[in-house]
Amino acid sequence: MSKRNTEDDKPIPDIVFDSNSKTTYKKGQFLGKGGFAKCYELREVTTNGIFAGKIVSKRLLTNQKEKEKMSQEIQIHKSLRHKNIVLIHSYFDDPNFVYIILELCRKRSMMELHKRRKALSEPEVRYYMKQILEGVVYLHGLQIIHRDLKLGNLFLNDDLEVKIGDFGLAAKIEYNGQRKKTLCGTPNYIAPEILTKQGHSYEVDVWSIGCIMYTLLVGKPPFETNSLRETYAKITRCEYTLPSSLNAAAAYMLNKMLQPDPSKRPTVRQLQEMEFMKTGYCPDKLPPSCLTMLPRFDNVEVSIRKPLIEVNANEPQMVRSSSKKPEPRISVFGACSVPQTVTTATAAQCNQYLRQLHHQLVDLLKKRTPVFTNRHAEEMSDPAAQPFVWISKWVDYSDKYGFGYQLCDDGVGVMFNDSTRLVLLPNHMNVHYIEKDGSEHYHLMGQTPPHLEKKMKLLSYFRRYMTEFLMKAGDSVKVQESDNLSRIPYLHMWHRSSSGVLMQLTNGTVQINFMNHTKIIICPLMAAVTYIDVDKNFRTYRFTTLAKEGFFCEGLYNNLRYALTKTGEFLQTKA
């Protein structure tokens, strides 16, 4: 019997009791799993405080080395108190499990952010890097090296503040000059001195931070290949490329961190003082909409303006980093901003998303006979891939005016029959008007131009009708006040048939509400589908899991078959 099967013999109890502090927790939503651990929301019964519970079956800690490794992780983590470190509240065990009670980071990790957004704007990268560096300065000040810094171990709370987590590979430097010898880390982020077993120290974290910054700016890791062997070879040769469009300060900082000789890398404190971090716009905070959409920067008061399309343009021309220094240029957000009216390549991008989704569905459903699994639906699910935004209500009034909808965060939009759109953000203050060509105009409620008066009245009508007469689909999402950086996805296209209504948002999400009261929300960027059944159960599954394990119900399979047919029809029509 395998380790994984023996774990299933002992289910995690619904009520968890910490005998040391006499605290009782109630098990809540499944958050995911990784390595030996499963994670659940745990609610402290007395205070109603919500935490993340990292739960490890003792059956999986089969030898002394694994037990010591877990003990070391807990000992290091419990000694840490910093705003950019995931807080450990307590830990305890019972006869079957070890429980680690952690700060809950509802916005998941920066890996999900990367998959949804790819390359970020420079202000966003500064914002995240500032917090990562502060957290690592704190660790190094305590003579702790993390040794596994990567996007998947950088978590985000409701305010999009970075929290460094997972100290399973962390180590304490016991004396000046000590070099660790353990082979550890994650392939895309591992430093060359670890691979060559030369001994390593604080500099491996600087290397990993360089890989993180590169990934955030460029949209993919610097040494990523299709094979582990080639990735390791490129790391050992320190062979990476920089986009020719990258500003000189960012390129300089990356080249300093990604030095093959660890002694030539700057310290984390020195990184904080570099030009890229000190110059250019860095927002004090970011709105949750940044998890799925490029933010606005039109309200940044600076001299030079460039169009928004330059921020997340197509793949830039690449040059080998060692060939020459990049030519200095003005950063898109270093000394400039975007204008009040911007034009994005929305239609082309949405078509590309649709094409990507269709190919994914072809790969998933190419077998004529579907395989159905006996595994529990929760075990197959991956909440980290759950969409942040979906359509919770809609109304078709296209015979006169257009198609209205409400998002799960209470944002409201209308796609009018003339192909223009109006969007009212969740704070019900900010209004975005999108013209036929994709040009975006930003206004405040009560201050819209006269030519939008009729459309504003229609938006208010749609909003009032949906509030009074329609039920919300899916779980409610906590509404957070948006600010002047927020841009939320809006409806790109919709199609209604006798089977249901299909809607595509500009962040790539395709949602289909079926007449049998089931729904699917598909994200090509996460390669995942969220299935809402007739009992309103809301679970998300990655395509890779469904391909490997099979489908847990026929309803999801049939819904995806319909999505495959429809996406194929749309692509054929466009062609």
PDB file of N, CA and C in Angstrom, residues 494-533:
ATOM      1  N   TRP A 494     -20.701  37.727 -26.051  1.00  0.00           N
ATOM      2  CA  TRP A 494     -21.640  36.787 -25.467  1.00  0.00           C
ATOM      3  C   TRP A 494     -22.433  36.118 -26.576  1.00  0.00           C
ATOM      4  N   HIS A 495     -22.968  34.935 -26.262  1.00  0.00           N
ATOM      5  CA  HIS A 495     -23.751  34.171 -27.239  1.00  0.00           C
ATOM      6  C   HIS A 495     -24.806  33.382 -26.478  1.00  0.00           C
ATOM      7  N   ARG A 496     -26.032  33.464 -26.961  1.00  0.00           N
ATOM      8  CA  ARG A 496     -27.133  32.754 -26.301  1.00  0.00           C
ATOM      9  C   ARG A 496     -27.721  31.717 -27.242  1.00  0.00           C
ATOM     10  N   SER A 497     -27.988  30.523 -26.704  1.00  0.00           N
ATOM     11  CA  SER A 497     -28.597  29.446 -27.496  1.00  0.00           C
ATOM     12  C   SER A 497     -29.632  28.738 -26.634  1.00  0.00           C
ATOM     13  N   SER A 498     -30.218  27.695 -27.186  1.00  0.00           N
ATOM     14  CA  SER A 498     -31.224  26.944 -26.422  1.00  0.00           C
ATOM     15  C   SER A 498     -30.595  26.195 -25.251  1.00  0.00           C
ATOM     16  N   SER A 499     -29.281  25.995 -25.274  1.00  0.00           N
ATOM     17  CA  SER A 499     -28.596  25.272 -24.190  1.00  0.00           C
ATOM     18  C   SER A 499     -28.205  26.173 -23.033  1.00  0.00           C
ATOM     19  N   GLY A 500     -27.972  27.461 -23.328  1.00  0.00           N
ATOM     20  CA  GLY A 500     -27.547  28.370 -22.271  1.00  0.00           C
ATOM     21  C   GLY A 500     -26.938  29.630 -22.859  1.00  0.00           C
ATOM     22  N   VAL A 501     -26.190  30.349 -22.029  1.00  0.00           N
ATOM     23  CA  VAL A 501     -25.541  31.583 -22.474  1.00  0.00           C
ATOM     24  C   VAL A 501     -24.047  31.479 -22.216  1.00  0.00           C
ATOM     25  N   LEU A 502     -23.246  31.826 -23.238  1.00  0.00           N
ATOM     26  CA  LEU A 502     -21.782  31.810 -23.142  1.00  0.00           C
ATOM     27  C   LEU A 502     -21.290  33.248 -23.092  1.00  0.00           C
ATOM     28  N   MET A 503     -20.359  33.539 -22.174  1.00  0.00           N
ATOM     29  CA  MET A 503     -19.835  34.895 -21.990  1.00  0.00           C
ATOM     30  C   MET A 503     -18.320  34.832 -21.856  1.00  0.00           C
ATOM     31  N   GLN A 504     -17.632  35.724 -22.550  1.00  0.00           N
ATOM     32  CA  GLN A 504     -16.177  35.817 -22.425  1.00  0.00           C
ATOM     33  C   GLN A 504     -15.790  37.186 -21.895  1.00  0.00           C
ATOM     34  N   LEU A 505     -14.998  37.191 -20.803  1.00  0.00           N
ATOM     35  CA  LEU A 505     -14.473  38.421 -20.233  1.00  0.00           C
ATOM     36  C   LEU A 505     -13.104  38.739 -20.842  1.00  0.00           C
ATOM     37  N   THR A 506     -12.683  39.989 -20.710  1.00  0.00           N
ATOM     38  CA  THR A 506     -11.433  40.416 -21.339  1.00  0.00           C
ATOM     39  C   THR A 506     -10.191  39.873 -20.646  1.00  0.00           C
ATOM     40  N   ASN A 507     -10.327  39.207 -19.512  1.00  0.00           N
ATOM     41  CA  ASN A 507      -9.170  38.547 -18.901  1.00  0.00           C
ATOM     42  C   ASN A 507      -9.031  37.103 -19.383  1.00  0.00           C
ATOM     43  N   GLY A 508      -9.826  36.713 -20.375  1.00  0.00           N
ATOM     44  CA  GLY A 508      -9.735  35.384 -20.958  1.00  0.00           C
ATOM     45  C   GLY A 508     -10.742  34.383 -20.434  1.00  0.00           C
ATOM     46  N   THR A 509     -11.392  34.676 -19.313  1.00  0.00           N
ATOM     47  CA  THR A 509     -12.345  33.748 -18.719  1.00  0.00           C
ATOM     48  C   THR A 509     -13.561  33.542 -19.622  1.00  0.00           C
ATOM     49  N   VAL A 510     -13.928  32.280 -19.832  1.00  0.00           N
ATOM     50  CA  VAL A 510     -15.148  31.942 -20.554  1.00  0.00           C
ATOM     51  C   VAL A 510     -16.102  31.274 -19.568  1.00  0.00           C
ATOM     52  N   GLN A 511     -17.297  31.801 -19.483  1.00  0.00           N
ATOM     53  CA  GLN A 511     -18.313  31.260 -18.573  1.00  0.00           C
ATOM     54  C   GLN A 511     -19.526  30.831 -19.370  1.00  0.00           C
ATOM     55  N   ILE A 512     -20.059  29.647 -19.033  1.00  0.00           N
ATOM     56  CA  ILE A 512     -21.270  29.153 -19.687  1.00  0.00           C
ATOM     57  C   ILE A 512     -22.277  28.792 -18.604  1.00  0.00           C
ATOM     58  N   ASN A 513     -23.423  29.458 -18.623  1.00  0.00           N
ATOM     59  CA  ASN A 513     -24.544  29.139 -17.733  1.00  0.00           C
ATOM     60  C   ASN A 513     -25.548  28.305 -18.510  1.00  0.00           C
ATOM     61  N   PHE A 514     -25.744  27.070 -18.093  1.00  0.00           N
ATOM     62  CA  PHE A 514     -26.606  26.150 -18.819  1.00  0.00           C
ATOM     63  C   PHE A 514     -28.041  26.213 -18.303  1.00  0.00           C
ATOM     64  N   MET A 515     -28.959  25.820 -19.161  1.00  0.00           N
ATOM     65  CA  MET A 515     -30.381  25.856 -18.805  1.00  0.00           C
ATOM     66  C   MET A 515     -30.731  24.847 -17.709  1.00  0.00           C
ATOM     67  N   ASN A 516     -29.864  23.834 -17.498  1.00  0.00           N
ATOM     68  CA  ASN A 516     -30.128  22.859 -16.427  1.00  0.00           C
ATOM     69  C   ASN A 516     -29.580  23.336 -15.074  1.00  0.00           C
ATOM     70  N   HIS A 517     -29.196  24.642 -15.014  1.00  0.00           N
ATOM     71  CA  HIS A 517     -28.749  25.306 -13.781  1.00  0.00           C
ATOM     72  C   HIS A 517     -27.356  24.870 -13.320  1.00  0.00           C
ATOM     73  N   THR A 518     -26.577  24.254 -14.206  1.00  0.00           N
ATOM     74  CA  THR A 518     -25.157  24.060 -13.936  1.00  0.00           C
ATOM     75  C   THR A 518     -24.378  25.153 -14.667  1.00  0.00           C
ATOM     76  N   LYS A 519     -23.145  25.383 -14.223  1.00  0.00           N
ATOM     77  CA  LYS A 519     -22.324  26.436 -14.819  1.00  0.00           C
ATOM     78  C   LYS A 519     -20.874  25.979 -14.859  1.00  0.00           C
ATOM     79  N   ILE A 520     -20.133  26.444 -15.856  1.00  0.00           N
ATOM     80  CA  ILE A 520     -18.694  26.249 -15.867  1.00  0.00           C
ATOM     81  C   ILE A 520     -18.023  27.601 -16.124  1.00  0.00           C
ATOM     82  N   ILE A 521     -16.898  27.820 -15.452  1.00  0.00           N
ATOM     83  CA  ILE A 521     -16.079  29.011 -15.631  1.00  0.00           C
ATOM     84  C   ILE A 521     -14.691  28.502 -15.998  1.00  0.00           C
ATOM     85  N   ILE A 522     -14.233  28.784 -17.214  1.00  0.00           N
ATOM     86  CA  ILE A 522     -12.990  28.205 -17.720  1.00  0.00           C
ATOM     87  C   ILE A 522     -11.955  29.305 -17.901  1.00  0.00           C
ATOM     88  N   CYS A 523     -10.743  29.041 -17.413  1.00  0.00           N
ATOM     89  CA  CYS A 523      -9.650  30.012 -17.543  1.00  0.00           C
ATOM     90  C   CYS A 523      -8.504  29.377 -18.318  1.00  0.00           C
ATOM     91  N   PRO A 524      -8.225  29.841 -19.538  1.00  0.00           N
ATOM     92  CA  PRO A 524      -7.111  29.266 -20.296  1.00  0.00           C
ATOM     93  C   PRO A 524      -5.755  29.566 -19.679  1.00  0.00           C
ATOM     94  N   LEU A 525      -5.629  30.680 -18.951  1.00  0.00           N
ATOM     95  CA  LEU A 525      -4.346  31.040 -18.352  1.00  0.00           C
ATOM     96  C   LEU A 525      -3.997  30.103 -17.198  1.00  0.00           C
ATOM     97  N   MET A 526      -4.995  29.689 -16.427  1.00  0.00           N
ATOM     98  CA  MET A 526      -4.772  28.730 -15.346  1.00  0.00           C
ATOM     99  C   MET A 526      -4.952  27.291 -15.816  1.00  0.00           C
ATOM    100  N   ALA A 527      -5.460  27.113 -17.060  1.00  0.00           N
ATOM    101  CA  ALA A 527      -5.756  25.776 -17.592  1.00  0.00           C
ATOM    102  C   ALA A 527      -6.622  25.013 -16.596  1.00  0.00           C
ATOM    103  N   ALA A 528      -7.752  25.623 -16.226  1.00  0.00           N
ATOM    104  CA  ALA A 528      -8.608  25.069 -15.183  1.00  0.00           C
ATOM    105  C   ALA A 528     -10.064  25.413 -15.457  1.00  0.00           C
ATOM    106  N   VAL A 529     -10.954  24.591 -14.888  1.00  0.00           N
ATOM    107  CA  VAL A 529     -12.390  24.822 -15.011  1.00  0.00           C
ATOM    108  C   VAL A 529     -13.021  24.791 -13.623  1.00  0.00           C
ATOM    109  N   THR A 530     -13.910  25.727 -13.371  1.00  0.00           N
ATOM    110  CA  THR A 530     -14.713  25.726 -12.153  1.00  0.00           C
ATOM    111  C   THR A 530     -16.101  25.217 -12.508  1.00  0.00           C
ATOM    112  N   TYR A 531     -16.570  24.226 -11.765  1.00  0.00           N
ATOM    113  CA  TYR A 531     -17.866  23.601 -12.028  1.00  0.00           C
ATOM    114  C   TYR A 531     -18.816  23.923 -10.888  1.00  0.00           C
ATOM    115  N   ILE A 532     -19.955  24.520 -11.231  1.00  0.00           N
ATOM    116  CA  ILE A 532     -21.011  24.798 -10.254  1.00  0.00           C
ATOM    117  C   ILE A 532     -22.181  23.876 -10.579  1.00  0.00           C
ATOM    118  N   ASP A 533     -22.450  22.923  -9.687  1.00  0.00           N
ATOM    119  CA  ASP A 533     -23.495  21.940  -9.979  1.00  0.00           C
ATOM    120  C   ASP A 533     -24.865  22.471  -9.554  1.00  0.00           C
TER     121      ASP A 533
END
